[in-house]
Coordinates of C-alpha atoms in Angstrom, one line a residue:
M1 CA -99.7 -143.0 165.5
S2 CA -97.2 -140.7 163.9
V3 CA -95.4 -141.8 160.9
S4 CA -92.0 -140.4 160.0
R5 CA -90.3 -140.2 156.4
R6 CA -86.8 -139.2 156.6
V7 CA -84.2 -138.1 154.1
A8 CA -81.0 -137.2 155.7
L9 CA -79.8 -134.6 153.4
A10 CA -76.3 -134.2 154.6
A11 CA -75.9 -138.0 154.4
V12 CA -77.2 -138.1 150.8
A13 CA -74.8 -135.5 149.9
V14 CA -72.0 -137.5 151.0
L15 CA -73.0 -140.6 149.2
L16 CA -73.6 -138.8 145.9
L17 CA -70.2 -137.1 146.0
A18 CA -67.9 -139.6 147.8
G19 CA -69.5 -142.8 147.4
C20 CA -69.3 -143.7 151.0
S21 CA -71.7 -145.1 153.5
S22 CA -73.5 -142.4 156.0
N23 CA -71.8 -144.5 158.8
S24 CA -68.5 -142.5 157.9
Q25 CA -70.1 -139.3 159.2
P26 CA -68.4 -137.8 162.2
A27 CA -70.6 -138.5 165.2
N28 CA -71.1 -134.8 165.9
A29 CA -72.1 -134.0 162.5
W30 CA -75.5 -132.2 162.4
V31 CA -78.1 -133.4 159.7
E32 CA -81.4 -132.3 158.5
D33 CA -84.1 -135.1 158.0
E34 CA -87.4 -134.4 156.1
V35 CA -90.1 -135.9 158.3
T36 CA -93.8 -135.9 158.3
F37 CA -96.3 -136.6 161.1
D38 CA -100.0 -136.7 161.6
A39 CA -102.0 -134.0 163.1
A40 CA -105.8 -135.1 163.2
G41 CA -105.8 -136.2 159.7
L42 CA -103.5 -133.7 158.4
T43 CA -100.0 -134.7 157.2
V44 CA -97.5 -132.2 158.4
H45 CA -94.0 -131.8 156.9
G46 CA -91.1 -130.5 158.8
T47 CA -87.5 -130.6 159.2
Y48 CA -85.7 -132.4 162.0
R49 CA -82.1 -131.0 162.7
H50 CA -80.1 -133.3 164.9
Q51 CA -76.7 -134.6 165.5
H52 CA -75.9 -137.8 163.2
G53 CA -76.7 -140.9 165.4
D54 CA -79.0 -141.4 168.3
R55 CA -76.9 -139.9 171.1
Q56 CA -79.6 -138.1 173.4
G57 CA -79.6 -134.5 173.9
P58 CA -81.7 -131.3 174.4
A59 CA -84.2 -130.7 171.8
A60 CA -86.3 -127.7 170.7
L61 CA -89.7 -127.2 168.8
L62 CA -89.8 -124.2 166.6
I63 CA -93.2 -122.4 165.8
S64 CA -93.5 -119.9 163.2
E65 CA -95.3 -116.7 162.9
S66 CA -98.8 -116.2 162.1
G67 CA -100.4 -116.3 158.6
R68 CA -98.9 -118.3 155.8
T69 CA -95.4 -118.7 157.4
D70 CA -93.5 -121.9 156.8
R71 CA -91.0 -124.0 158.7
N72 CA -88.2 -121.7 157.8
G73 CA -90.1 -118.4 158.5
D74 CA -90.7 -117.6 154.9
N75 CA -94.0 -115.8 154.3
N76 CA -96.1 -115.5 151.1
V77 CA -96.5 -111.9 151.7
A78 CA -93.0 -110.7 153.1
G79 CA -91.0 -113.2 151.0
P80 CA -88.0 -115.7 152.0
I81 CA -87.2 -114.5 155.4
G82 CA -85.4 -117.6 156.8
N83 CA -85.2 -116.6 160.4
M84 CA -86.6 -119.9 161.8
R85 CA -84.0 -121.7 159.6
Q86 CA -81.5 -119.5 161.2
L87 CA -82.8 -120.1 164.7
A88 CA -82.5 -123.9 164.1
E89 CA -78.9 -123.4 162.8
Y90 CA -78.1 -121.4 166.0
L91 CA -79.5 -123.8 168.4
S92 CA -77.5 -126.7 166.6
D93 CA -74.3 -124.7 167.1
H94 CA -75.1 -124.6 170.9
G95 CA -75.9 -128.5 170.9
V96 CA -79.8 -128.4 170.5
A97 CA -81.6 -130.4 168.2
S98 CA -84.8 -128.9 166.5
L99 CA -87.9 -129.6 164.8
R100 CA -89.6 -126.7 162.5
Y101 CA -92.5 -127.6 160.4
D102 CA -94.8 -126.2 157.6
K103 CA -98.2 -125.1 159.3
V104 CA -101.4 -126.0 157.7
G105 CA -101.7 -124.1 154.6
T106 CA -97.9 -123.4 154.0
G107 CA -94.9 -125.4 152.3
K108 CA -95.5 -129.0 151.7
T109 CA -98.1 -129.5 154.3
G110 CA -100.7 -127.3 152.3
L111 CA -104.3 -127.5 153.3
G112 CA -104.6 -131.2 153.1
P113 CA -108.3 -132.1 154.3
Y114 CA -109.3 -128.3 154.5
A115 CA -108.7 -127.8 151.0
D116 CA -112.3 -127.7 150.3
H117 CA -113.2 -125.4 153.2
P118 CA -110.1 -123.3 154.2
A119 CA -112.2 -120.9 156.3
D120 CA -112.3 -123.5 158.9
V121 CA -108.6 -123.2 159.6
G122 CA -108.4 -121.5 162.7
S123 CA -106.3 -121.4 166.0
A124 CA -107.3 -124.8 167.3
V125 CA -105.9 -126.4 164.0
Y126 CA -102.5 -124.8 164.6
T127 CA -102.5 -125.9 168.3
T128 CA -103.2 -129.4 167.2
G129 CA -100.4 -129.2 164.8
A130 CA -98.2 -127.9 167.5
K131 CA -99.3 -130.6 169.9
A132 CA -98.6 -133.3 167.3
A133 CA -95.0 -131.9 166.3
V134 CA -93.8 -131.7 169.9
R135 CA -95.1 -135.4 170.5
F136 CA -93.2 -136.3 167.4
L137 CA -90.0 -134.7 168.8
A138 CA -90.3 -136.2 172.1
N139 CA -90.8 -139.6 170.6
E140 CA -87.3 -139.2 168.8
A141 CA -84.6 -141.5 170.0
A142 CA -82.1 -138.7 170.3
T143 CA -84.5 -136.6 172.3
D144 CA -83.7 -136.1 176.1
K145 CA -87.2 -136.0 177.3
N146 CA -86.2 -133.9 180.4
H147 CA -85.0 -131.1 178.1
I148 CA -87.5 -130.2 175.6
S149 CA -88.0 -126.6 174.8
V150 CA -90.5 -124.7 172.8
Y151 CA -89.8 -121.4 170.9
G152 CA -92.4 -119.5 169.2
L153 CA -92.4 -116.1 167.2
G154 CA -95.3 -113.7 167.3
E155 CA -98.6 -115.7 167.3
G156 CA -96.4 -118.8 167.5
T157 CA -96.1 -118.0 171.0
V158 CA -99.8 -118.4 171.7
H159 CA -99.3 -122.2 170.8
A160 CA -95.9 -122.5 172.6
M161 CA -97.6 -121.4 175.9
T162 CA -100.6 -123.7 175.2
L163 CA -97.9 -126.7 175.0
A164 CA -96.2 -125.5 178.2
D165 CA -99.4 -126.2 180.0
D166 CA -100.6 -129.4 178.4
T167 CA -101.4 -132.0 180.8
S168 CA -103.2 -134.4 178.4
A169 CA -102.1 -137.9 177.7
G170 CA -99.0 -138.3 175.9
A171 CA -98.0 -134.5 176.4
P172 CA -94.2 -134.3 177.0
K173 CA -93.2 -132.1 179.8
I174 CA -91.7 -128.6 178.4
H175 CA -88.4 -127.7 180.1
A176 CA -88.3 -124.2 178.9
V177 CA -90.2 -121.7 176.8
G178 CA -89.1 -119.1 174.3
L179 CA -91.4 -116.4 173.7
L180 CA -90.0 -114.3 170.8
Q181 CA -91.8 -110.9 170.1
P182 CA -95.2 -112.4 171.4
L183 CA -98.9 -111.3 171.2
A184 CA -99.3 -109.4 174.5
G185 CA -103.1 -109.2 174.4
R186 CA -106.0 -110.4 172.5
Y187 CA -105.7 -110.4 168.7
L188 CA -108.3 -107.8 167.9
D189 CA -107.3 -105.5 170.7
L190 CA -103.7 -105.4 169.3
I191 CA -104.8 -104.6 165.8
T192 CA -107.0 -102.0 167.0
N193 CA -104.2 -100.3 168.8
R194 CA -102.0 -100.4 165.8
V195 CA -104.9 -99.0 163.6
R196 CA -105.3 -96.1 166.0
A197 CA -101.6 -95.2 165.9
D198 CA -101.4 -95.6 162.1
V199 CA -104.5 -93.4 161.6
A200 CA -102.9 -90.7 164.1
A201 CA -99.7 -90.9 162.2
S202 CA -101.5 -90.3 159.0
V203 CA -103.3 -87.3 160.4
K204 CA -100.0 -85.8 161.7
A205 CA -98.3 -86.3 158.2
G206 CA -101.3 -84.6 156.5
Q207 CA -102.4 -87.7 154.8
K208 CA -105.7 -87.6 156.4
N209 CA -107.9 -85.0 157.9
Q210 CA -109.5 -85.8 161.5
Q211 CA -112.9 -86.6 160.0
Q212 CA -111.4 -89.1 157.7
A213 CA -109.4 -90.6 160.7
D214 CA -112.5 -90.8 162.8
Q215 CA -114.4 -92.6 159.9
T216 CA -111.6 -95.1 159.5
I217 CA -111.5 -95.8 163.4
A218 CA -115.3 -96.1 163.6
A219 CA -115.5 -98.5 160.7
W220 CA -112.8 -100.8 162.2
T221 CA -114.1 -100.7 165.8
A222 CA -117.6 -101.6 164.5
A223 CA -116.0 -104.5 162.4
V224 CA -114.5 -105.8 165.5
E225 CA -117.6 -105.7 167.6
Q226 CA -119.5 -107.4 164.8
A227 CA -116.9 -110.1 164.5
R228 CA -116.9 -110.7 168.3
K229 CA -120.8 -110.7 168.6
T230 CA -121.8 -112.6 165.4
G231 CA -118.6 -114.2 163.9
T232 CA -119.2 -112.2 160.5
A233 CA -117.4 -109.3 159.0
P234 CA -118.1 -106.7 156.6
A235 CA -117.5 -107.2 153.0
Q236 CA -115.4 -103.9 152.8
L237 CA -113.3 -101.9 155.3
P238 CA -111.4 -98.6 154.5
D239 CA -107.6 -98.3 154.1
G240 CA -107.0 -101.9 153.2
L241 CA -108.2 -103.1 156.6
S242 CA -110.3 -105.9 154.9
A243 CA -106.9 -107.6 154.4
I244 CA -107.0 -108.3 158.2
L245 CA -110.6 -109.0 158.7
N246 CA -113.0 -110.2 156.1
P247 CA -115.7 -112.8 155.4
G248 CA -113.1 -115.3 154.4
N249 CA -110.9 -115.2 157.4
V250 CA -113.4 -114.0 160.0
K251 CA -113.7 -117.5 161.7
A252 CA -110.0 -118.0 162.3
V253 CA -109.5 -114.4 163.4
V254 CA -112.4 -114.6 166.1
E255 CA -111.0 -117.9 167.1
S256 CA -107.4 -116.3 167.7
D257 CA -109.1 -113.2 169.2
A258 CA -110.9 -115.5 172.0
I259 CA -107.4 -116.7 173.3
D260 CA -106.1 -114.5 176.1
P261 CA -102.3 -114.8 176.1
L262 CA -102.3 -113.6 179.8
K263 CA -104.3 -116.5 181.0
L264 CA -102.0 -118.7 179.0
A265 CA -98.9 -117.0 180.5
A266 CA -100.4 -117.5 184.1
A267 CA -101.1 -121.3 183.4
I268 CA -97.4 -121.9 182.9
P269 CA -95.9 -124.2 185.6
A270 CA -94.2 -122.3 188.2
A271 CA -90.3 -121.9 187.7
T272 CA -90.2 -122.8 184.1
P273 CA -87.5 -121.0 182.5
V274 CA -89.2 -118.5 180.2
L275 CA -87.2 -116.1 177.8
L276 CA -89.5 -113.1 176.8
T277 CA -88.2 -110.7 174.1
C278 CA -89.9 -107.3 172.8
S279 CA -88.3 -104.5 171.0
D280 CA -88.8 -100.8 170.8
S281 CA -88.9 -101.1 167.0
D282 CA -91.6 -103.8 166.8
G283 CA -95.1 -102.4 166.1
Q284 CA -96.4 -105.9 167.0
A285 CA -94.6 -106.7 170.1
N286 CA -93.3 -103.3 171.3
C287 CA -91.7 -103.1 174.9
A288 CA -94.3 -100.4 175.9
D289 CA -97.1 -102.9 175.6
I290 CA -95.4 -106.1 177.1
T291 CA -95.7 -105.4 181.0
P292 CA -99.0 -107.2 181.3
L293 CA -97.6 -110.3 179.7
A294 CA -94.5 -110.1 181.9
D295 CA -96.4 -109.6 185.0
A296 CA -98.5 -112.8 184.3
L297 CA -95.0 -114.6 183.8
E298 CA -93.7 -113.5 187.2
H299 CA -94.2 -116.9 188.8
T300 CA -91.9 -118.4 186.2
S301 CA -88.2 -118.2 185.9
L302 CA -88.4 -115.3 183.6
S303 CA -85.7 -113.5 181.4
L304 CA -87.3 -110.3 180.0
V305 CA -85.0 -109.0 177.3
A306 CA -85.8 -105.5 175.8
L307 CA -84.3 -105.4 172.1
K308 CA -83.5 -102.1 170.6
G309 CA -83.9 -101.5 166.8
V310 CA -84.8 -105.0 166.3
N311 CA -87.7 -105.7 164.0
H312 CA -90.5 -108.4 164.1
V313 CA -88.4 -110.9 162.1
L314 CA -85.5 -110.6 164.7
R315 CA -83.1 -108.7 162.8
D316 CA -81.6 -105.4 163.3
D317 CA -83.8 -102.9 161.4
P318 CA -85.4 -100.1 163.5
S319 CA -87.8 -99.4 160.5
D320 CA -89.6 -102.8 161.1
N321 CA -90.7 -102.2 157.4
V322 CA -92.2 -105.6 156.1
G323 CA -90.6 -104.7 152.7
N324 CA -87.2 -105.3 154.5
Y325 CA -88.3 -108.5 156.3
S326 CA -86.9 -110.7 153.3
K327 CA -83.3 -108.7 153.1
P328 CA -80.6 -111.2 153.8
G329 CA -79.1 -110.6 157.2
P330 CA -78.2 -112.5 160.4
L331 CA -80.4 -112.8 163.6
S332 CA -79.8 -109.8 165.7
P333 CA -76.7 -110.2 168.0
Q334 CA -78.8 -108.7 170.7
L335 CA -81.2 -111.8 170.3
T336 CA -78.3 -114.3 170.3
A337 CA -76.7 -112.9 173.2
A338 CA -80.2 -113.4 174.9
L339 CA -80.3 -117.0 173.8
N340 CA -76.7 -117.8 174.9
A341 CA -77.7 -116.7 178.4
F342 CA -81.0 -118.4 178.2
I343 CA -79.8 -121.7 177.0
N344 CA -76.9 -121.8 179.3
S345 CA -78.7 -120.8 182.2

């Protein structure tokens, strides 16, 4: 059974500064509670942003990007991005409560029972966390159980789609799904396409000759085949590719690669409102590659939005340079315009 520990941050601030009770807050004030819930033995920490009191309304679960990306969208590689916190604030401005959480291996959640065997953390563990999170949200007194939505970014969209088709005991019905810059195919296929494009760009720029390019592609494709067939990975790969696939993460990578987003999309209940975004500047969710996923979602009430010059962390930056991800900035107005239409549809 889920256990919740709350600290209403806004209310505490009022108490400390003014010495008055939390009951003096306006009924429509938004507060952020620090909460915890159990996910198969892992204590997950998160932020529940909601209106003061228990008046029921729509609520959304926010699922962050892949890797060590926490509840706010901050990443141990790219830095303090904050895009998921901004999304939560946007939703509350439009009357939608939200839950965002630190996935396993991030923030206050940490590795928990996986501390001694972190290689066992794969896609199934992330999905278990997402299922526990949406159940927690559904059980909140202020949640209108007929209006629960899920928004995922990047690889988080895989888990969002899994929730939309979850018919297991206790699974809440998902009213709407936001697929923001999603994985449009199997994980290793997408990486292979990116490797080929990057290598071709290096040849064009004179940084590699064709023989070197062919060697890099051959090494990578052989590693992909090895991972899929044997569940193992080479100790070393050229051009920094070992950061993507290595003996330490191969189990998690193979588990993610086994998931076909097109099959998940096809299983979402008919007529479910779905927002699907892509960008001409996003190397991970380029609009040129999104057609198969959009086709798989044809049976839903699909809103496909092609963003221009928007990077993978949902900000205006046509370079999509990872080094720019943590630069302060608002969510792209193109995205918020799409969200406005989607929420109000």
